[in-house]
PDB file of N, CA and C in Angstrom:
ATOM      1  N   UNK A 949      22.596 121.629 -12.193  1.00 80.00           N
ATOM      2  CA  UNK A 949      22.991 120.490 -11.408  1.00 80.00           C
ATOM      3  C   UNK A 949      24.356 120.021 -11.889  1.00 80.00           C
ATOM      4  N   UNK A 950      25.216 119.710 -10.962  1.00 78.00           N
ATOM      5  CA  UNK A 950      26.556 119.217 -11.270  1.00 78.00           C
ATOM      6  C   UNK A 950      26.588 117.715 -11.035  1.00 78.00           C
ATOM      7  N   UNK A 951      26.927 116.966 -12.075  1.00 82.00           N
ATOM      8  CA  UNK A 951      27.109 115.529 -11.956  1.00 82.00           C
ATOM      9  C   UNK A 951      28.607 115.262 -11.925  1.00 82.00           C
ATOM     10  N   UNK A 952      29.077 114.677 -10.858  1.00 81.00           N
ATOM     11  CA  UNK A 952      30.493 114.386 -10.703  1.00 81.00           C
ATOM     12  C   UNK A 952      30.658 112.877 -10.606  1.00 81.00           C
ATOM     13  N   UNK A 953      31.330 112.286 -11.582  1.00 80.00           N
ATOM     14  CA  UNK A 953      31.552 110.841 -11.611  1.00 80.00           C
ATOM     15  C   UNK A 953      33.042 110.591 -11.601  1.00 80.00           C
ATOM     16  N   UNK A 954      33.509 109.893 -10.588  1.00 74.00           N
ATOM     17  CA  UNK A 954      34.929 109.592 -10.462  1.00 74.00           C
ATOM     18  C   UNK A 954      35.101 108.083 -10.486  1.00 74.00           C
ATOM     19  N   UNK A 955      35.773 107.585 -11.495  1.00 73.00           N
ATOM     20  CA  UNK A 955      35.987 106.142 -11.635  1.00 73.00           C
ATOM     21  C   UNK A 955      37.462 105.830 -11.464  1.00 73.00           C
ATOM     22  N   UNK A 956      37.746 104.949 -10.543  1.00 66.00           N
ATOM     23  CA  UNK A 956      39.126 104.531 -10.289  1.00 66.00           C
ATOM     24  C   UNK A 956      39.330 103.072 -10.684  1.00 66.00           C
ATOM     25  N   UNK A 957      38.491 102.567 -11.563  1.00 64.00           N
ATOM     26  CA  UNK A 957      38.513 101.144 -11.906  1.00 64.00           C
ATOM     27  C   UNK A 957      39.580 100.763 -12.913  1.00 64.00           C
ATOM     28  N   UNK A 958      39.840 101.598 -13.883  1.00 60.00           N
ATOM     29  CA  UNK A 958      40.615 101.177 -15.044  1.00 60.00           C
ATOM     30  C   UNK A 958      42.046 101.705 -15.044  1.00 60.00           C
ATOM     31  N   UNK A 959      42.649 101.703 -13.894  1.00 55.00           N
ATOM     32  CA  UNK A 959      44.046 102.119 -13.828  1.00 55.00           C
ATOM     33  C   UNK A 959      44.916 100.955 -14.297  1.00 55.00           C
ATOM     34  N   UNK A 960      45.853 101.244 -15.174  1.00 55.00           N
ATOM     35  CA  UNK A 960      46.641 100.189 -15.810  1.00 55.00           C
ATOM     36  C   UNK A 960      47.627  99.558 -14.841  1.00 55.00           C
ATOM     37  N   UNK A 961      48.291 100.363 -14.047  1.00 57.00           N
ATOM     38  CA  UNK A 961      49.269  99.813 -13.112  1.00 57.00           C
ATOM     39  C   UNK A 961      49.225 100.595 -11.812  1.00 57.00           C
ATOM     40  N   UNK A 962      49.848 100.050 -10.789  1.00 57.00           N
ATOM     41  CA  UNK A 962      49.879 100.715  -9.484  1.00 57.00           C
ATOM     42  C   UNK A 962      50.564 102.076  -9.577  1.00 57.00           C
ATOM     43  N   UNK A 963      51.486 102.246 -10.516  1.00 57.00           N
ATOM     44  CA  UNK A 963      52.194 103.519 -10.641  1.00 57.00           C
ATOM     45  C   UNK A 963      51.276 104.633 -11.132  1.00 57.00           C
ATOM     46  N   UNK A 964      50.109 104.281 -11.680  1.00 59.00           N
ATOM     47  CA  UNK A 964      49.181 105.286 -12.178  1.00 59.00           C
ATOM     48  C   UNK A 964      48.076 105.609 -11.175  1.00 59.00           C
ATOM     49  N   UNK A 965      48.128 105.040  -9.996  1.00 61.00           N
ATOM     50  CA  UNK A 965      47.080 105.294  -9.009  1.00 61.00           C
ATOM     51  C   UNK A 965      47.273 106.677  -8.397  1.00 61.00           C
ATOM     52  N   UNK A 966      46.221 107.196  -7.843  1.00 65.00           N
ATOM     53  CA  UNK A 966      46.332 108.428  -7.082  1.00 65.00           C
ATOM     54  C   UNK A 966      45.485 108.283  -5.833  1.00 65.00           C
ATOM     55  N   UNK A 967      45.853 109.016  -4.808  1.00 72.00           N
ATOM     56  CA  UNK A 967      45.141 108.919  -3.545  1.00 72.00           C
ATOM     57  C   UNK A 967      44.049 109.974  -3.499  1.00 72.00           C
ATOM     58  N   UNK A 968      42.864 109.546  -3.160  1.00 76.00           N
ATOM     59  CA  UNK A 968      41.751 110.463  -2.965  1.00 76.00           C
ATOM     60  C   UNK A 968      41.558 110.609  -1.466  1.00 76.00           C
ATOM     61  N   UNK A 969      41.906 111.749  -0.947  1.00 84.00           N
ATOM     62  CA  UNK A 969      41.789 112.005   0.487  1.00 84.00           C
ATOM     63  C   UNK A 969      40.497 112.757   0.769  1.00 84.00           C
ATOM     64  N   UNK A 970      39.872 112.448   1.886  1.00 87.00           N
ATOM     65  CA  UNK A 970      38.576 113.037   2.233  1.00 87.00           C
ATOM     66  C   UNK A 970      38.664 114.548   2.431  1.00 87.00           C
ATOM     67  N   UNK A 971      39.665 115.030   3.147  1.00 93.00           N
ATOM     68  CA  UNK A 971      39.754 116.461   3.489  1.00 93.00           C
ATOM     69  C   UNK A 971      39.823 117.353   2.249  1.00 93.00           C
ATOM     70  N   UNK A 972      40.739 117.114   1.304  1.00 91.00           N
ATOM     71  CA  UNK A 972      40.772 117.966   0.106  1.00 91.00           C
ATOM     72  C   UNK A 972      39.485 117.882  -0.718  1.00 91.00           C
ATOM     73  N   UNK A 973      38.889 116.694  -0.779  1.00 89.00           N
ATOM     74  CA  UNK A 973      37.640 116.542  -1.520  1.00 89.00           C
ATOM     75  C   UNK A 973      36.528 117.360  -0.874  1.00 89.00           C
ATOM     76  N   UNK A 974      36.389 117.241   0.433  1.00 92.00           N
ATOM     77  CA  UNK A 974      35.360 118.000   1.157  1.00 92.00           C
ATOM     78  C   UNK A 974      35.622 119.496   1.041  1.00 92.00           C
ATOM     79  N   UNK A 975      36.879 119.904   1.181  1.00 95.00           N
ATOM     80  CA  UNK A 975      37.228 121.326   1.047  1.00 95.00           C
ATOM     81  C   UNK A 975      36.844 121.860  -0.333  1.00 95.00           C
ATOM     82  N   UNK A 976      37.127 121.089  -1.373  1.00 92.00           N
ATOM     83  CA  UNK A 976      36.800 121.519  -2.737  1.00 92.00           C
ATOM     84  C   UNK A 976      35.293 121.641  -2.926  1.00 92.00           C
ATOM     85  N   UNK A 977      34.540 120.662  -2.431  1.00 90.00           N
ATOM     86  CA  UNK A 977      33.083 120.713  -2.569  1.00 90.00           C
ATOM     87  C   UNK A 977      32.489 121.872  -1.769  1.00 90.00           C
ATOM     88  N   UNK A 978      33.023 122.115  -0.568  1.00 93.00           N
ATOM     89  CA  UNK A 978      32.544 123.245   0.235  1.00 93.00           C
ATOM     90  C   UNK A 978      32.863 124.575  -0.442  1.00 93.00           C
ATOM     91  N   UNK A 979      34.055 124.702  -1.001  1.00 94.00           N
ATOM     92  CA  UNK A 979      34.432 125.919  -1.722  1.00 94.00           C
ATOM     93  C   UNK A 979      33.484 126.165  -2.891  1.00 94.00           C
ATOM     94  N   UNK A 980      33.230 125.103  -3.652  1.00 92.00           N
ATOM     95  CA  UNK A 980      32.336 125.230  -4.805  1.00 92.00           C
ATOM     96  C   UNK A 980      30.932 125.625  -4.369  1.00 92.00           C
ATOM     97  N   UNK A 981      30.472 125.072  -3.259  1.00 93.00           N
ATOM     98  CA  UNK A 981      29.135 125.403  -2.763  1.00 93.00           C
ATOM     99  C   UNK A 981      29.077 126.859  -2.284  1.00 93.00           C
ATOM    100  N   UNK A 982      30.081 127.266  -1.512  1.00 95.00           N
ATOM    101  CA  UNK A 982      30.116 128.636  -0.989  1.00 95.00           C
ATOM    102  C   UNK A 982      30.186 129.667  -2.109  1.00 95.00           C
ATOM    103  N   UNK A 983      30.819 129.320  -3.206  1.00 95.00           N
ATOM    104  CA  UNK A 983      30.956 130.233  -4.342  1.00 95.00           C
ATOM    105  C   UNK A 983      29.887 130.011  -5.403  1.00 95.00           C
ATOM    106  N   UNK A 984      28.834 129.292  -5.006  1.00 92.00           N
ATOM    107  CA  UNK A 984      27.661 129.058  -5.852  1.00 92.00           C
ATOM    108  C   UNK A 984      28.042 128.505  -7.230  1.00 92.00           C
ATOM    109  N   UNK A 985      28.953 127.537  -7.209  1.00 91.00           N
ATOM    110  CA  UNK A 985      29.379 126.914  -8.457  1.00 91.00           C
ATOM    111  C   UNK A 985      28.434 125.784  -8.865  1.00 91.00           C
ATOM    112  N   UNK A 986      27.550 125.417  -7.964  1.00 87.00           N
ATOM    113  CA  UNK A 986      26.491 124.459  -8.272  1.00 87.00           C
ATOM    114  C   UNK A 986      25.349 124.656  -7.284  1.00 87.00           C
ATOM    115  N   UNK A 987      24.146 124.295  -7.704  1.00 86.00           N
ATOM    116  CA  UNK A 987      22.987 124.341  -6.817  1.00 86.00           C
ATOM    117  C   UNK A 987      22.705 122.976  -6.222  1.00 86.00           C
ATOM    118  N   UNK A 988      22.822 121.970  -7.061  1.00 88.00           N
ATOM    119  CA  UNK A 988      22.630 120.590  -6.627  1.00 88.00           C
ATOM    120  C   UNK A 988      23.824 119.781  -7.105  1.00 88.00           C
ATOM    121  N   UNK A 989      24.136 118.750  -6.357  1.00 88.00           N
ATOM    122  CA  UNK A 989      25.296 117.930  -6.685  1.00 88.00           C
ATOM    123  C   UNK A 989      24.923 116.460  -6.600  1.00 88.00           C
ATOM    124  N   UNK A 990      25.295 115.717  -7.623  1.00 90.00           N
ATOM    125  CA  UNK A 990      25.199 114.259  -7.599  1.00 90.00           C
ATOM    126  C   UNK A 990      26.626 113.755  -7.737  1.00 90.00           C
ATOM    127  N   UNK A 991      27.079 113.011  -6.762  1.00 86.00           N
ATOM    128  CA  UNK A 991      28.468 112.555  -6.712  1.00 86.00           C
ATOM    129  C   UNK A 991      28.506 111.032  -6.729  1.00 86.00           C
ATOM    130  N   UNK A 992      29.173 110.472  -7.718  1.00 85.00           N
ATOM    131  CA  UNK A 992      29.351 109.025  -7.829  1.00 85.00           C
ATOM    132  C   UNK A 992      30.841 108.718  -7.679  1.00 85.00           C
ATOM    133  N   UNK A 993      31.147 107.721  -6.892  1.00 80.00           N
ATOM    134  CA  UNK A 993      32.529 107.265  -6.752  1.00 80.00           C
ATOM    135  C   UNK A 993      32.550 105.767  -6.992  1.00 80.00           C
ATOM    136  N   UNK A 994      33.371 105.357  -7.930  1.00 76.00           N
ATOM    137  CA  UNK A 994      33.487 103.944  -8.274  1.00 76.00           C
ATOM    138  C   UNK A 994      34.951 103.563  -8.118  1.00 76.00           C
ATOM    139  N   UNK A 995      35.213 102.531  -7.334  1.00 70.00           N
ATOM    140  CA  UNK A 995      36.596 102.150  -7.091  1.00 70.00           C
ATOM    141  C   UNK A 995      36.724 100.637  -6.989  1.00 70.00           C
ATOM    142  N   UNK A 996      37.737 100.101  -7.635  1.00 68.00           N
ATOM    143  CA  UNK A 996      37.981  98.664  -7.577  1.00 68.00           C
ATOM    144  C   UNK A 996      38.548  98.277  -6.213  1.00 68.00           C
ATOM    145  N   UNK A 997      39.346  99.146  -5.645  1.00 61.00           N
ATOM    146  CA  UNK A 997      39.956  98.872  -4.346  1.00 61.00           C
ATOM    147  C   UNK A 997      39.388  99.852  -3.331  1.00 61.00           C
ATOM    148  N   UNK A 998      38.121  99.697  -3.035  1.00 54.00           N
ATOM    149  CA  UNK A 998      37.432 100.673  -2.189  1.00 54.00           C
ATOM    150  C   UNK A 998      37.956 100.706  -0.765  1.00 54.00           C
ATOM    151  N   UNK A 999      38.660  99.680  -0.331  1.00 56.00           N
ATOM    152  CA  UNK A 999      39.249  99.704   1.008  1.00 56.00           C
ATOM    153  C   UNK A 999      40.308 100.794   1.110  1.00 56.00           C
ATOM    154  N   UNK A1000      40.820 101.232  -0.024  1.00 54.00           N
ATOM    155  CA  UNK A1000      41.863 102.259  -0.050  1.00 54.00           C
ATOM    156  C   UNK A1000      41.295 103.660  -0.225  1.00 54.00           C
ATOM    157  N   UNK A1001      39.991 103.774  -0.406  1.00 51.00           N
ATOM    158  CA  UNK A1001      39.377 105.082  -0.644  1.00 51.00           C
ATOM    159  C   UNK A1001      39.020 105.705   0.677  1.00 51.00           C
TER     160      UNK A1001
END
């Protein structure tokens, strides 16, 4: 089982932020699934500014 935890809460300044786009994330997860890199996936996303996710 793959546990994926992504926390965007503790970024020090706006210059250290990064954009999480849906398409690349979905593509990466689909690639990993197709290549049997995990059987089960638990994905947690934590963000202080969730309107931007």
